[in-house]
PDB file of C-alpha atoms and ligand atoms in Angstrom:
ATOM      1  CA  UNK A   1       0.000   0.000   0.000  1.00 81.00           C
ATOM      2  CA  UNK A   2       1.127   3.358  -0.896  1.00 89.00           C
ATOM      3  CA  UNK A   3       0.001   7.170  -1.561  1.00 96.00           C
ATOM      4  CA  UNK A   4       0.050   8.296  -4.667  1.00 97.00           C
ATOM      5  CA  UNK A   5       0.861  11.982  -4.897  1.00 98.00           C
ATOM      6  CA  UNK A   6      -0.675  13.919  -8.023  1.00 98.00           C
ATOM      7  CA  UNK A   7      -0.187  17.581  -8.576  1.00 98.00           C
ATOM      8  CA  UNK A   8      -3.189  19.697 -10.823  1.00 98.00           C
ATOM      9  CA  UNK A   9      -3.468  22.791 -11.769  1.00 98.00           C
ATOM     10  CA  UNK A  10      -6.221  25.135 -11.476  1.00 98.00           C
ATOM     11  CA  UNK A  11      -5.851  27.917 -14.402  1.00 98.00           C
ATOM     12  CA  UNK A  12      -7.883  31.069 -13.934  1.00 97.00           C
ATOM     13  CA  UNK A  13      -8.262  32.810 -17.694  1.00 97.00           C
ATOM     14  CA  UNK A  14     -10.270  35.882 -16.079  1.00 95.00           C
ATOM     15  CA  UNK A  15     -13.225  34.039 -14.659  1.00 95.00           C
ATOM     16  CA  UNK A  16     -12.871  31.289 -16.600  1.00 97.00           C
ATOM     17  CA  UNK A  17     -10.335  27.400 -15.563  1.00 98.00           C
ATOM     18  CA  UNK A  18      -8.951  25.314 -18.294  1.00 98.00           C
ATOM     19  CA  UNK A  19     -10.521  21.803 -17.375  1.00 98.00           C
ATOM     20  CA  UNK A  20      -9.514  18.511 -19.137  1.00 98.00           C
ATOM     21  CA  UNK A  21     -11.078  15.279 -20.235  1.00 98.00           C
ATOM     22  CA  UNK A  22      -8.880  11.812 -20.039  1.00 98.00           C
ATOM     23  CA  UNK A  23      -8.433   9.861 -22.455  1.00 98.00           C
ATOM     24  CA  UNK A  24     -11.130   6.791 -23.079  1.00 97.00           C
ATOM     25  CA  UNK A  25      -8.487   4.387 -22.160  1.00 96.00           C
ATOM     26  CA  UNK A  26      -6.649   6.094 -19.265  1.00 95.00           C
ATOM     27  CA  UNK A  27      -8.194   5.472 -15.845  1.00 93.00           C
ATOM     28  CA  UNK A  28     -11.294   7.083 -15.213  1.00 96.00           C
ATOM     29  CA  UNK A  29     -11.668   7.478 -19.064  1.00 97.00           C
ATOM     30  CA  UNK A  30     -13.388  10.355 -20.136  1.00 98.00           C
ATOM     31  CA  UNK A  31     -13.813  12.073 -17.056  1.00 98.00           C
ATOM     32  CA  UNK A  32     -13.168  15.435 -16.808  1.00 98.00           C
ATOM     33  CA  UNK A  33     -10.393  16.649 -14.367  1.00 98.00           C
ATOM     34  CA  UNK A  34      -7.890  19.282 -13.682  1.00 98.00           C
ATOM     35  CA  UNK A  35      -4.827  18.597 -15.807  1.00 98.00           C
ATOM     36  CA  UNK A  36      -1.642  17.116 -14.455  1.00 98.00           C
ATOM     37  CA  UNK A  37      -0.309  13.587 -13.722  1.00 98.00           C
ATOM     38  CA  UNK A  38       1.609  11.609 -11.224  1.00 98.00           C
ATOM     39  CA  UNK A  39       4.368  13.355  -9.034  1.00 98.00           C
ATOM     40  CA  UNK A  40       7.734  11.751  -9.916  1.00 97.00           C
ATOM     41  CA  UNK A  41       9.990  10.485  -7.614  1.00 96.00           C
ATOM     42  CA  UNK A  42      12.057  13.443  -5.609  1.00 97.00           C
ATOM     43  CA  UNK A  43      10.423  15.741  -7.968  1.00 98.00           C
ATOM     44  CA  UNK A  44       9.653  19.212  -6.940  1.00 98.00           C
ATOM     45  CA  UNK A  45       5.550  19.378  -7.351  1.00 98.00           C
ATOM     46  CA  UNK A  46       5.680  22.726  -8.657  1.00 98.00           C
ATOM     47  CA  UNK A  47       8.110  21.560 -11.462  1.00 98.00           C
ATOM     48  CA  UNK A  48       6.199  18.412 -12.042  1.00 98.00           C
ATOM     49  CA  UNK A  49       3.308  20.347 -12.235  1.00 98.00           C
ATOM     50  CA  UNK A  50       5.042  22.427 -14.980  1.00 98.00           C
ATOM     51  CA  UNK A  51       5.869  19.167 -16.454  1.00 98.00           C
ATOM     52  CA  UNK A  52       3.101  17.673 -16.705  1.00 98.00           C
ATOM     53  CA  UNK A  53       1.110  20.980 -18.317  1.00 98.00           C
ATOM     54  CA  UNK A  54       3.812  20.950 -20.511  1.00 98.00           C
ATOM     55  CA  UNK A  55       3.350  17.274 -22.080  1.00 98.00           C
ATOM     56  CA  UNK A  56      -0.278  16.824 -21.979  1.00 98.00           C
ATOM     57  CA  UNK A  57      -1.304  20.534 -23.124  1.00 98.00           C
ATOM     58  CA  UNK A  58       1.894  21.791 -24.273  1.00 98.00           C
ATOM     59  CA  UNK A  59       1.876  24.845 -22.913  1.00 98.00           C
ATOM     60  CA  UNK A  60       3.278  26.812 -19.813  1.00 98.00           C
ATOM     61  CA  UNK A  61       2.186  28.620 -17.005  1.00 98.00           C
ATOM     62  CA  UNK A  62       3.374  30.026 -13.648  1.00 98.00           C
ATOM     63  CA  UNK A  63       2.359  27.532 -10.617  1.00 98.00           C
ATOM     64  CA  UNK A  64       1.169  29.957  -7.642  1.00 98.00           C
ATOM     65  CA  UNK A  65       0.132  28.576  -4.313  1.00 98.00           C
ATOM     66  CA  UNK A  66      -2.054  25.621  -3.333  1.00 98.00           C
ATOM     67  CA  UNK A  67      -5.528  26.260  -3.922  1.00 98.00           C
ATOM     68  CA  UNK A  68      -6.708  22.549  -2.401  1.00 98.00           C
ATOM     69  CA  UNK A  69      -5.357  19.216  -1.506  1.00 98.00           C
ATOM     70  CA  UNK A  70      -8.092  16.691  -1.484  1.00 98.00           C
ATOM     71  CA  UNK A  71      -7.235  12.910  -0.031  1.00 98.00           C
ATOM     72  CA  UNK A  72      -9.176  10.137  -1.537  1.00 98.00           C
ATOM     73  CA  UNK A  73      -9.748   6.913  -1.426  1.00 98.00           C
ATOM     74  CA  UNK A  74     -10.502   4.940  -4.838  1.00 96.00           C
ATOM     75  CA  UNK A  75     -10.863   0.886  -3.746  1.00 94.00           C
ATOM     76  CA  UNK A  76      -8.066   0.909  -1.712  1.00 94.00           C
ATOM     77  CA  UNK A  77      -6.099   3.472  -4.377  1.00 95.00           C
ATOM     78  CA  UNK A  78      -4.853   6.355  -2.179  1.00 98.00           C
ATOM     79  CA  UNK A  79      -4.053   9.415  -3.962  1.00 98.00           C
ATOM     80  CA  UNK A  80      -3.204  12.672  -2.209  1.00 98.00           C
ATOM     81  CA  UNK A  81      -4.276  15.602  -4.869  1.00 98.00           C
ATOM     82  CA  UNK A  82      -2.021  18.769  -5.114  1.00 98.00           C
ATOM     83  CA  UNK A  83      -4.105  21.405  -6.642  1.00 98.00           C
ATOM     84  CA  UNK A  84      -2.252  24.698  -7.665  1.00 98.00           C
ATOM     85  CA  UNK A  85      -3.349  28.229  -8.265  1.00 98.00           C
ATOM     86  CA  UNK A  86      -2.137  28.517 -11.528  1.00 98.00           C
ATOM     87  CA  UNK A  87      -1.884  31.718 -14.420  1.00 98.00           C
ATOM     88  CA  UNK A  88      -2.120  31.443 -17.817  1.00 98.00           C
ATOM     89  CA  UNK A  89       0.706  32.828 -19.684  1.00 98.00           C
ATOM     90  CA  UNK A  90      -1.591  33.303 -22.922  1.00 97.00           C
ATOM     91  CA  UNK A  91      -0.295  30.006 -25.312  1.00 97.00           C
ATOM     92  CA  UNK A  92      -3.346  28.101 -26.230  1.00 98.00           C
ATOM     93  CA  UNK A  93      -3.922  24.785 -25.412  1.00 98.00           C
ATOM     94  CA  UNK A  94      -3.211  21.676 -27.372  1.00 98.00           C
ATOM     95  CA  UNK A  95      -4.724  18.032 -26.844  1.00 98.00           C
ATOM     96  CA  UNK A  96      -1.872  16.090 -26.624  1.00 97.00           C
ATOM     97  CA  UNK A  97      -1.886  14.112 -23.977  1.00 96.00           C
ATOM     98  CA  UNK A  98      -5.998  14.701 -23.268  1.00 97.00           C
ATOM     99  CA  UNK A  99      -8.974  13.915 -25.430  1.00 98.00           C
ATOM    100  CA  UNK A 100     -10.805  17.628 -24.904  1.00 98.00           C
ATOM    101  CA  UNK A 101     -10.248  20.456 -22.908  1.00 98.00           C
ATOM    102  CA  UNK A 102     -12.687  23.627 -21.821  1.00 98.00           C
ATOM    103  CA  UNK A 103     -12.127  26.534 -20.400  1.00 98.00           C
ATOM    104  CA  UNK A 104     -15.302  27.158 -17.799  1.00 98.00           C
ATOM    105  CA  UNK A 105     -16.870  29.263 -15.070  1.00 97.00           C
ATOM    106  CA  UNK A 106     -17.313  27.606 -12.258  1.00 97.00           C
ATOM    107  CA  UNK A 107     -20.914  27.505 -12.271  1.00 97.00           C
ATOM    108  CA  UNK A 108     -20.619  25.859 -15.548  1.00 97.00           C
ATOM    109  CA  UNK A 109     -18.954  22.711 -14.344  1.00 98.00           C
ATOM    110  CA  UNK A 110     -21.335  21.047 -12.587  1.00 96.00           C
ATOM    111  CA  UNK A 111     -22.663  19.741 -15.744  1.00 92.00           C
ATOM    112  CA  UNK A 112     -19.336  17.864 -16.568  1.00 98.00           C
ATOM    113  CA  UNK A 113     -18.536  14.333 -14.960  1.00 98.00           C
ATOM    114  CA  UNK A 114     -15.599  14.919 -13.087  1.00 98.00           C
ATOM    115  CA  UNK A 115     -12.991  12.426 -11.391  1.00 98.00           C
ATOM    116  CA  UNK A 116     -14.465  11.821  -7.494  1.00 98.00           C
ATOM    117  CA  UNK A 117     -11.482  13.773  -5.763  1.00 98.00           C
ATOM    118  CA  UNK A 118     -11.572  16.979  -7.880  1.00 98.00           C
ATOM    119  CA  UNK A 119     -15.640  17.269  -6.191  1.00 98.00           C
ATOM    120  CA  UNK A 120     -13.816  19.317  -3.561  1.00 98.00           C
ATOM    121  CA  UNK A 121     -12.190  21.731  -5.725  1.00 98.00           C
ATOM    122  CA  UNK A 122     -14.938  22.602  -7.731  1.00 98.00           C
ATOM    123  CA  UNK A 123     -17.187  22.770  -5.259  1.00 97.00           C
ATOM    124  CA  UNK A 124     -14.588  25.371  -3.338  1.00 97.00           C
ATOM    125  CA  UNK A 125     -14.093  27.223  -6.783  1.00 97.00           C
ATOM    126  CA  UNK A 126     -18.124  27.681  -6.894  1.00 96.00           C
ATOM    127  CA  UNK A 127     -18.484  28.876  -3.542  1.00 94.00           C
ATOM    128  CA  UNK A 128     -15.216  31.375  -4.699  1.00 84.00           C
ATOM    129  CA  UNK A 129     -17.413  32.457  -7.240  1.00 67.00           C
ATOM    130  CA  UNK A 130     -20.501  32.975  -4.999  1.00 63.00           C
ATOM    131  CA  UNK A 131     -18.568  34.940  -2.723  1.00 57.00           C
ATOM    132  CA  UNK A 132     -17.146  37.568  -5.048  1.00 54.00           C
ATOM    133  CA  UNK A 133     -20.800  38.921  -6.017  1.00 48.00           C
TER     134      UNK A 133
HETATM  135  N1  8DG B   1      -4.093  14.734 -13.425  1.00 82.29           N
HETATM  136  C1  8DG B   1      -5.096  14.542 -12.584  1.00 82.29           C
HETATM  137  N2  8DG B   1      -5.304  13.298 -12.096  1.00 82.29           N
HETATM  138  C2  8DG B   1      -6.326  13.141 -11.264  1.00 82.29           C
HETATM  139  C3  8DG B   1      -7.178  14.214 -10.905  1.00 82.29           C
HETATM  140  N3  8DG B   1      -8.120  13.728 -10.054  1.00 82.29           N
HETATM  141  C4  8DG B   1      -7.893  12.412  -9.896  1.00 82.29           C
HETATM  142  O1  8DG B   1      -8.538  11.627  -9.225  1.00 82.29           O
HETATM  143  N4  8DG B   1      -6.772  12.047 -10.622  1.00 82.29           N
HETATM  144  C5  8DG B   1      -6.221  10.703 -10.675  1.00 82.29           C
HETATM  145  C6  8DG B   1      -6.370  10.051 -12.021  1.00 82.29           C
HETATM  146  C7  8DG B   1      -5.164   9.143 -12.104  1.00 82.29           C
HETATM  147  O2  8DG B   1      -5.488   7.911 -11.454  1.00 82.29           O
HETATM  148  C8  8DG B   1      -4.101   9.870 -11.290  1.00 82.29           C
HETATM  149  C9  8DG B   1      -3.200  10.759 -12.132  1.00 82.29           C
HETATM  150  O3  8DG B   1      -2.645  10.046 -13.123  1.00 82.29           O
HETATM  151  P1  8DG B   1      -2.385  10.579 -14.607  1.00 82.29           P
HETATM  152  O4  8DG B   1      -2.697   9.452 -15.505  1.00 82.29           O
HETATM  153  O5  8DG B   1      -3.088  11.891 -14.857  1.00 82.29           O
HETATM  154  O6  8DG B   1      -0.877  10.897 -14.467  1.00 82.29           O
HETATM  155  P2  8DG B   1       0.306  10.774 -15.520  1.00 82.29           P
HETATM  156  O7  8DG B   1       0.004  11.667 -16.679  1.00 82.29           O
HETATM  157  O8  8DG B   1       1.541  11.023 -14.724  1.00 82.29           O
HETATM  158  O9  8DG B   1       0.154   9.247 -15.897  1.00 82.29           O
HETATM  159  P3  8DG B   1       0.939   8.251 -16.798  1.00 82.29           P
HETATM  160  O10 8DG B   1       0.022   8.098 -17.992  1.00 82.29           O
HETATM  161  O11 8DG B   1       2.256   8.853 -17.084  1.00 82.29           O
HETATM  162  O12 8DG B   1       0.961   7.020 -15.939  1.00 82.29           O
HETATM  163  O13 8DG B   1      -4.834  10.720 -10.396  1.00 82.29           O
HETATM  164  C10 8DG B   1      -6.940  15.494 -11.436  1.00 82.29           C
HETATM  165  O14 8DG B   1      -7.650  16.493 -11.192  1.00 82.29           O
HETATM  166  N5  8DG B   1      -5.886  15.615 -12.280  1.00 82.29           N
END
């Protein structure tokens, strides 16, 4: 048994976060998610976060400061979920290691089907959002 640590990044475009959908043979095909992948061994998160924006949307952006972490439980998977704060640096995104991507309000994503442990964070950017008015 082990934790798995995963870093994602939340990208605010104005009012708007990129979201991504995995691929239909990844696990938890074609759910929608906040991009990023796997934490390497030793590797900074902030760098792997880079990383990972880098090869599955090939772009770049500045990693900020945590915005959630969210523990959870799939079977007896444990992953431990490091979500960044994350600005976009303008480049637009590319599918290459996703099937689709969105950029969304808040309010807009609770029509998507999302992996289990990103409920937190989009419930916590929705009550952001609910905040601000
Ligand atoms: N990237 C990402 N993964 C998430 C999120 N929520 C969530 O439960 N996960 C899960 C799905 C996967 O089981 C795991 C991350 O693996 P991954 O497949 O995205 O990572 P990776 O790109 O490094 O994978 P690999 O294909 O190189 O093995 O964490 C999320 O918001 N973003």
């Amino acid at each position: 048994m082990h934790t798995l640590v995963v870093t994602a990044a939340v990208i605010f475009k104005g009012d708007q976060v990129l979201i991504a959908q995995r691929k239909k043979n990844a696990d938890h095909g074609l759910k929608w998610e906040f991009p990023g992948g796997k934490l390497g061994y030793g590797e900074e998160p902030r760098e792997g976060l880079r990383r990972e924006i880098r090869e599955e949307l090939g772009m770049e952006i500045e990693v900020g400061d945590i915005f959630e972490v969210v523990s959870h439980l799939y079977g007896e998977r444990h992953i431990l979920l490091l979500c960044y704060s994350c600005r976009w640096l303008g480049q637009a995104p590319e599918t290459r290691d996703c099937k689709d991507f969105r950029w969304l309000t808040p309010e807009e994503m609770t029509g998507y089907n999302f992996t289990e442990a990103d409920l937190p964070v989009v419930q916590k950017l929705q009550r952001r959002t609910n905040w601000a008015r």
